[in-house]
CSV table of C-alpha atoms in Angstrom, one decimal:
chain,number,residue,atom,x,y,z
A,1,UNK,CA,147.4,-55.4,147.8
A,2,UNK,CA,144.3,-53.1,148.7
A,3,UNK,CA,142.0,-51.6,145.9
A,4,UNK,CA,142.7,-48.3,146.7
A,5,UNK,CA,146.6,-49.2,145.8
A,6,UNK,CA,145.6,-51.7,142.7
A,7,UNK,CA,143.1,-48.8,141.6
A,8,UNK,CA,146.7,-46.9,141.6
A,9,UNK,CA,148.6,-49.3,139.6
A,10,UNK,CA,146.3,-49.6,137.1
A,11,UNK,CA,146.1,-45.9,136.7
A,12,UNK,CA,149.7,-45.5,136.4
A,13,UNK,CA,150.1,-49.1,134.1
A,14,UNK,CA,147.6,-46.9,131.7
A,15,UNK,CA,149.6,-43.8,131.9
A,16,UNK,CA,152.8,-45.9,130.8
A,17,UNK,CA,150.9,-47.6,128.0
A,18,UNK,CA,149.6,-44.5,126.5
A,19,UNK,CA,153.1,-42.9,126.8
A,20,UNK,CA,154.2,-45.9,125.0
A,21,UNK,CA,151.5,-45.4,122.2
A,22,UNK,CA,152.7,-42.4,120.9
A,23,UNK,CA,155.5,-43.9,119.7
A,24,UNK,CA,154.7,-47.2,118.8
A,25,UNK,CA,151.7,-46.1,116.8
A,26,UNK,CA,154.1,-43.4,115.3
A,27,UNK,CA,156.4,-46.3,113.8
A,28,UNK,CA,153.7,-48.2,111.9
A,29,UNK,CA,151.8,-45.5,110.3
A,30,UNK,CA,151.7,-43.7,107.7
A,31,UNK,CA,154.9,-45.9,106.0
A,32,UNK,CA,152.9,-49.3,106.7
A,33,UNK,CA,149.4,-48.0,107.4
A,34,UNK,CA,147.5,-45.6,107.2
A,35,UNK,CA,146.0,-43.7,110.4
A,36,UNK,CA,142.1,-44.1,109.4
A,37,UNK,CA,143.1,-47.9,108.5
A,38,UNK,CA,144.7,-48.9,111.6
A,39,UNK,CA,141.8,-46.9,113.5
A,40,UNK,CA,139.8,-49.8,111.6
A,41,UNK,CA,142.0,-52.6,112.9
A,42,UNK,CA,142.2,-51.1,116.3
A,43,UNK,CA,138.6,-50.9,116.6
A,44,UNK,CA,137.6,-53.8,115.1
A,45,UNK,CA,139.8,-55.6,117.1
A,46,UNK,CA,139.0,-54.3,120.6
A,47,UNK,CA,135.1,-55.2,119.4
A,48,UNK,CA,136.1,-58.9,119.2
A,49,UNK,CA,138.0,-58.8,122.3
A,50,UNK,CA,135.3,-56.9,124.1
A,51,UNK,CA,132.5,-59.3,122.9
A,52,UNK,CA,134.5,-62.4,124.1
A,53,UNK,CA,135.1,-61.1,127.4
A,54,UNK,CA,131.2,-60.3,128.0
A,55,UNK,CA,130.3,-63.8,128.2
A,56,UNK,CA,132.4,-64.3,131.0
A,57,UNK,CA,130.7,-61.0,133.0
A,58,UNK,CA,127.5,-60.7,134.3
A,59,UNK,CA,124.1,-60.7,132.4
A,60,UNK,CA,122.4,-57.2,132.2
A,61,UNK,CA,119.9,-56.0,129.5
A,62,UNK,CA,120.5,-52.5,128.3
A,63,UNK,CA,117.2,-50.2,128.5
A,64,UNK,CA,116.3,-49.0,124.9
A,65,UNK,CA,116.6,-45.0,126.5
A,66,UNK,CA,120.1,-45.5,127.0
A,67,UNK,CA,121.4,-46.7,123.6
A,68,UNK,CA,121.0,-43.3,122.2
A,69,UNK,CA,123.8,-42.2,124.9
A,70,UNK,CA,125.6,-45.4,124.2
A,71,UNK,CA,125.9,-43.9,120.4
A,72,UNK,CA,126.9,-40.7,121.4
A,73,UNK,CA,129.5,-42.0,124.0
A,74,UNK,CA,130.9,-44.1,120.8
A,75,UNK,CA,130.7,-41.3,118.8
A,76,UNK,CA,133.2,-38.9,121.1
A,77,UNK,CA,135.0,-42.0,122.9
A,78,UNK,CA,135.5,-44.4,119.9
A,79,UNK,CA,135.0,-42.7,115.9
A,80,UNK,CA,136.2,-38.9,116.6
A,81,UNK,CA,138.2,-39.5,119.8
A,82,UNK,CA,140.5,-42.2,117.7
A,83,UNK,CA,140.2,-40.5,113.6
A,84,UNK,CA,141.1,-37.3,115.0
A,85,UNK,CA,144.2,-38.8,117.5
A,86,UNK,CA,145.4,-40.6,114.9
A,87,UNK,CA,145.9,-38.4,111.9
A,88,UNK,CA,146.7,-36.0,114.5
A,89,UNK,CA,149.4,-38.4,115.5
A,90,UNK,CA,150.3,-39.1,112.0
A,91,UNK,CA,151.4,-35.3,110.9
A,92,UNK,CA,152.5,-34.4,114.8
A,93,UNK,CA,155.4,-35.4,117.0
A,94,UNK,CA,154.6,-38.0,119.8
A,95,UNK,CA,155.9,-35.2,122.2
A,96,UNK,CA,153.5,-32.7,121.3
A,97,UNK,CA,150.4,-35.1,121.1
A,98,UNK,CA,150.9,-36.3,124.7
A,99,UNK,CA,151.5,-32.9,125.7
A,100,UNK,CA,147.9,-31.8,124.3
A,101,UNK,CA,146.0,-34.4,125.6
A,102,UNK,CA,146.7,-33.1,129.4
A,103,UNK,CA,144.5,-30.5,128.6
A,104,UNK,CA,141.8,-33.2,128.9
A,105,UNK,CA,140.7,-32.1,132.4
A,106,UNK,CA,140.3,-28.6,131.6
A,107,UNK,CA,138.1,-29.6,128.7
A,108,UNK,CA,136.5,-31.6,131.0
A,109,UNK,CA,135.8,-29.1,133.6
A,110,UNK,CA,134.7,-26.7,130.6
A,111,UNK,CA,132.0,-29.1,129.9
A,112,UNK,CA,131.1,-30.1,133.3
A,113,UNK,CA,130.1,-26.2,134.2
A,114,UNK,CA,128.1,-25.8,130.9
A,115,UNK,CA,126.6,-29.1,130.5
A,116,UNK,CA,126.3,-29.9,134.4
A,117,UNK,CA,125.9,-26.1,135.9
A,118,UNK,CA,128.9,-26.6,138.2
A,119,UNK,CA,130.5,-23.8,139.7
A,120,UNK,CA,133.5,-22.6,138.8
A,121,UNK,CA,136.4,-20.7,141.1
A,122,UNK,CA,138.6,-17.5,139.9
A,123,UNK,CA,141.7,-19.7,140.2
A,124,UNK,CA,140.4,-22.6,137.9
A,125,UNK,CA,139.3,-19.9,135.1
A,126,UNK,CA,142.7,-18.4,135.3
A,127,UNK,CA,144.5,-22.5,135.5
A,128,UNK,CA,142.2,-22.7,132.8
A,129,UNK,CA,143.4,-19.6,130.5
A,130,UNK,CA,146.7,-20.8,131.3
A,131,UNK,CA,146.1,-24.0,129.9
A,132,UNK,CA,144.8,-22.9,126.8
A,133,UNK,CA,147.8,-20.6,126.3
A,134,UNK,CA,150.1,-23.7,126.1
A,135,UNK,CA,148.1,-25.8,124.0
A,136,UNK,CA,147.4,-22.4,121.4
A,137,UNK,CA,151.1,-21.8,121.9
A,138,UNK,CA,152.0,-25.9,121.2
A,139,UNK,CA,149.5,-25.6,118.2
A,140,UNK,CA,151.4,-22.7,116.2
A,141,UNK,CA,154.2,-22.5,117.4
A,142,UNK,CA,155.2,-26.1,118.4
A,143,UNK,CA,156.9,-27.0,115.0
A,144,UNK,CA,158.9,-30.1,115.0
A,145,UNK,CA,161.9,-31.1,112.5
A,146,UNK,CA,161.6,-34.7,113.4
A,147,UNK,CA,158.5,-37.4,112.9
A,148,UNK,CA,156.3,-34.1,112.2
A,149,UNK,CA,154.9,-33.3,108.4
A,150,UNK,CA,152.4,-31.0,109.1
A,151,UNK,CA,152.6,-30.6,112.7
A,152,UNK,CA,150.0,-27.8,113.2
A,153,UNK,CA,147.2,-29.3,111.8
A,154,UNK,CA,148.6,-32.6,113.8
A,155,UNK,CA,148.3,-30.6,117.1
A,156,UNK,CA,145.3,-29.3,116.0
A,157,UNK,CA,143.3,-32.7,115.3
A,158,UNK,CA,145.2,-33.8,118.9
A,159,UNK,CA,143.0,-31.5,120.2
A,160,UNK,CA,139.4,-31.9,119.1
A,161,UNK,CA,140.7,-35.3,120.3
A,162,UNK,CA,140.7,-34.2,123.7
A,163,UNK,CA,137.7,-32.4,123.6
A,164,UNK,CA,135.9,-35.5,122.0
A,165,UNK,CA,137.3,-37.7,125.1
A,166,UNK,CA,136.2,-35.1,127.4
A,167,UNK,CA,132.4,-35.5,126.1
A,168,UNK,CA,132.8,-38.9,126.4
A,169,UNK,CA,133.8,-39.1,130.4
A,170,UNK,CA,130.6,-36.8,131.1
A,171,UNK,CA,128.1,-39.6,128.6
A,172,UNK,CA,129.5,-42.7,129.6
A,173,UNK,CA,129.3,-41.7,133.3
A,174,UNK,CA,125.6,-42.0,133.9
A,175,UNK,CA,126.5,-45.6,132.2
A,176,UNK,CA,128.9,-46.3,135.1
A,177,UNK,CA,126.6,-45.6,137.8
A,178,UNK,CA,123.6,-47.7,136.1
A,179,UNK,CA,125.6,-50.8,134.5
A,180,UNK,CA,128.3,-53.1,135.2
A,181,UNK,CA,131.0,-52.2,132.3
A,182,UNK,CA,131.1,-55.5,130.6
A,183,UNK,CA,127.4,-54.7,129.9
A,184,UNK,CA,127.9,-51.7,128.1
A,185,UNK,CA,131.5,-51.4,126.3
A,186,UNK,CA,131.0,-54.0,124.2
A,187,UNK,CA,127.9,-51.6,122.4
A,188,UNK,CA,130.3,-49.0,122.6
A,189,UNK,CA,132.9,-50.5,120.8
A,190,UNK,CA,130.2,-51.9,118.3
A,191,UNK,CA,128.8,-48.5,117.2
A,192,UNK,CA,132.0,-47.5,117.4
A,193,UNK,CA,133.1,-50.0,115.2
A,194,UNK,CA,130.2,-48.8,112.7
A,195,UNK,CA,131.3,-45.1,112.6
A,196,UNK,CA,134.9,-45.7,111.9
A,197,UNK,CA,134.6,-48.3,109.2
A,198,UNK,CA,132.9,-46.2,105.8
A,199,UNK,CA,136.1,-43.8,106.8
A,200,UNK,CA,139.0,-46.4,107.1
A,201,UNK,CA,137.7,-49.3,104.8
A,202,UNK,CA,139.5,-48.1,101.7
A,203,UNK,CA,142.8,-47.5,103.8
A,204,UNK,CA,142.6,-50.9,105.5
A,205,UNK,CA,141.3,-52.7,102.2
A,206,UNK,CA,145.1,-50.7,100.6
A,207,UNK,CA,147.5,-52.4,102.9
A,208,UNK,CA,150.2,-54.3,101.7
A,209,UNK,CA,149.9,-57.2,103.9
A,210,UNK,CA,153.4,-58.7,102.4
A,211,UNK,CA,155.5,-55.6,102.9
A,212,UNK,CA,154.9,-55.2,107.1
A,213,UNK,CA,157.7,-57.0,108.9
A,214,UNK,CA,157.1,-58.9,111.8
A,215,UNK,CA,158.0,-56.2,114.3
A,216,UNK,CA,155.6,-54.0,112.7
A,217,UNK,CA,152.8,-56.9,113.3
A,218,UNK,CA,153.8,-57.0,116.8
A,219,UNK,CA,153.6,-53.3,117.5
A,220,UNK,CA,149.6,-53.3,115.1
A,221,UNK,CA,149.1,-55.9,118.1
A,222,UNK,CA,150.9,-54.0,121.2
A,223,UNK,CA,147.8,-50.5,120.2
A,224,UNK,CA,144.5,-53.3,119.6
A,225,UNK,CA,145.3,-55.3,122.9
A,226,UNK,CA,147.0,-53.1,125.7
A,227,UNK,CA,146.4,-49.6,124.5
A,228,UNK,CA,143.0,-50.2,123.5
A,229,UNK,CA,141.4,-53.4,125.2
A,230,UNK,CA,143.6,-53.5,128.0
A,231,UNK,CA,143.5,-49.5,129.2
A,232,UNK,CA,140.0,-49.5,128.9
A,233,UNK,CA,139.8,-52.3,131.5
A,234,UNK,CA,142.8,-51.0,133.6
A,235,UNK,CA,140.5,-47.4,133.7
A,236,UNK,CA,137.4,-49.1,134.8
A,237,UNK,CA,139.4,-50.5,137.9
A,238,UNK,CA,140.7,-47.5,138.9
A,239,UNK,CA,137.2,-45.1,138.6
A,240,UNK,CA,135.7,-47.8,140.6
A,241,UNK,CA,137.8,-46.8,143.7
A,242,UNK,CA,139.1,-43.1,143.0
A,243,UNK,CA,137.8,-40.2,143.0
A,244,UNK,CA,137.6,-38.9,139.0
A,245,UNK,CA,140.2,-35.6,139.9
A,246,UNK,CA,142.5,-38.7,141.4
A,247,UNK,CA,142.4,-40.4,137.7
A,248,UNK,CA,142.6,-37.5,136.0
A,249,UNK,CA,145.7,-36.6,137.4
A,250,UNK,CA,147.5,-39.6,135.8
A,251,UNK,CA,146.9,-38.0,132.6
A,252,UNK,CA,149.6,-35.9,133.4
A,253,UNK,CA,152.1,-38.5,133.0
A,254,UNK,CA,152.0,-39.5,129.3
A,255,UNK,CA,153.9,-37.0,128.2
A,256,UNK,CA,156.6,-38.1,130.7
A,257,UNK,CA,156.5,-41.4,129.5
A,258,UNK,CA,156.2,-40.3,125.8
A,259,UNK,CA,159.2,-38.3,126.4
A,260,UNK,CA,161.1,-40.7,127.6
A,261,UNK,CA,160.7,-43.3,125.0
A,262,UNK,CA,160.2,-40.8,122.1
A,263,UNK,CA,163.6,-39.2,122.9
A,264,UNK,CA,165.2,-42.3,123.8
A,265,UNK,CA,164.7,-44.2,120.4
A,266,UNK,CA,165.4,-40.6,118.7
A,267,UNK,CA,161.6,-40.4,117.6
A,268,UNK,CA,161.5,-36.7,118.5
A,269,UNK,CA,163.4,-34.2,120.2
A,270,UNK,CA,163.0,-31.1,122.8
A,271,UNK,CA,162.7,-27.6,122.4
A,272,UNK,CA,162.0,-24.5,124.4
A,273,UNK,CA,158.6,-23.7,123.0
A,274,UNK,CA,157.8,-27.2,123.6
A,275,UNK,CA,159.0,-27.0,127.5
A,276,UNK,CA,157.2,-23.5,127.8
A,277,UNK,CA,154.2,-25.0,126.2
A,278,UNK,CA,154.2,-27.9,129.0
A,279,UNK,CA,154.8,-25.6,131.2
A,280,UNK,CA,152.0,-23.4,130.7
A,281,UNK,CA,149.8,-26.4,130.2
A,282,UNK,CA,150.8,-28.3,133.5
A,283,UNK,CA,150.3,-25.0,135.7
A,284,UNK,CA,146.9,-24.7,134.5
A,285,UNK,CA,145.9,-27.8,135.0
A,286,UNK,CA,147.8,-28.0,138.4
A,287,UNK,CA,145.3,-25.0,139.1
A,288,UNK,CA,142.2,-26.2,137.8
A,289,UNK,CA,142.6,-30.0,140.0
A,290,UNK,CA,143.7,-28.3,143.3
A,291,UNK,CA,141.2,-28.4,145.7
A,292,UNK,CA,141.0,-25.4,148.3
């Protein structure tokens, strides 16, 4: 297998693992635990994993200039990316939150032209409108009867989410150039770690360890090792030998995914503002990542 076609598997193994999150994660909280607690475990475990896996990479000191980006990369890629997604996740459908995070690259793009003064063209400012008519549409409108408490507020949080994550590609990418990755996501995951723990330590420290059945242990497991530890590893290997527009396209197949396992375990359902929402969403963004 070349690396161009691993770098591809790896991209689409992520986008399957993140569709499968939304539902998973779905299934274990609030009943069993809380979103900011499980944010604790998730993190907390991924910092263990990360830390062991370091002494098996390559030995590089981090210059002291670059720790403040490190915090701010864990800041928008670890402590708001995950609170916000997951009490996002906990009053939306899984539907709509995979459906909002494709906005990602237009965030991205967004950022990239006012914090990096790149140019952009008439047909990625209308892909972009477009875009953020779904996702406003999807926020108000986007109402779900199943799996969804409060699901504007839920698609809300979804989305300063994906704004956070899109900070985070733009920090951590000076990072990639300079360091190997082993070097740096462990400190990521630490500060991380740091930021997320005064907020979930009193819903991790409430869990009723003797209620949780053994599926629900396994599925606490499933989110710390693949969809955290392992998808950060899997997205490494594929920016390393495609182009960043390549990757970002996979994003658009979570909600495919989700879709497909939220619908087929009757964890949510479809509707027509939903669809027309995706719609709206996936033409933008089909319009902001087309090249000329």
């Amino acid at each position: 297998m070349s690396k161009r076609t691993w770098a591809l598997f790896a991209a689409t193994l992520v986008s399957i693992i993140y569709g499968v999150t939304f539902t998973i994660a779905k299934d274990v909280m609030p009943k069993y635990v809380e979103p900011f607690g499980f944010i604790t475990m998730r993190v907390g475990g991924s910092v263990l994993l990360f830390w062991l896996v370091s002494f098996f990479g390559p030995k590089e000191k981090i210059a002291l200039e670059d720790f403040p980006r490190i915090a701010a990369a864990a800041f928008f890629g670890v402590a708001l990316n995950m609170l916000t997604f997951f009490k996002g996740l906990s009053y939306t459908s899984p539907i709509m939150g995979a459906v909002l995070m494709v906005t990602t690259p237009i965030i991205v793009l967004i950022l990239s032209a006012i914090i990096m003064k790149e140019r952009m063209q008439k047909r990625k400012i209308f892909g972009i409108i477009l875009g953020l008519a779904g996702t406003i549409t999807l926020i108000l409108y986007g109402k779900s009867m199943v799996n969804a408490p409060n699901a504007t507020l839920g698609n809300l949080l979804v989305f300063i989410n994906a704004i956070s994550y899109g900070f985070y590609l733009i920090l951590v990418k000076k990072l990639m150039d300079k360091y190997n990755a082993f070097t740096f996501v462990k400190w990521i995951y630490t500060f991380g770690f740091i930021m997320v723990l005064p907020f979930g330590w009193h819903e991790f420290h409430a869990i009723n360890w003797t209620t949780i059945p053994t599926d629900i242990f396994w599925k606490i497991g499933f989110v710390v090792v693949f969809s955290t530890f392992l998808t950060y590893l899997l997205n490494l290997v594929s920016m390393r030998e495609l182009k960043p527009t390549t990757v970002a396209v996979f994003i658009y197949l979570q909600p495919l995914f989700a879709t497909i396992f939220a619908v087929g375990l009757g964890k949510d359902e479809l509707s027509l503002v939903k669809l027309l929402s995706a719609v709206l969403i996936f033409t933008g963004v089909y319009l902001v990542t087309q090249k000329k």
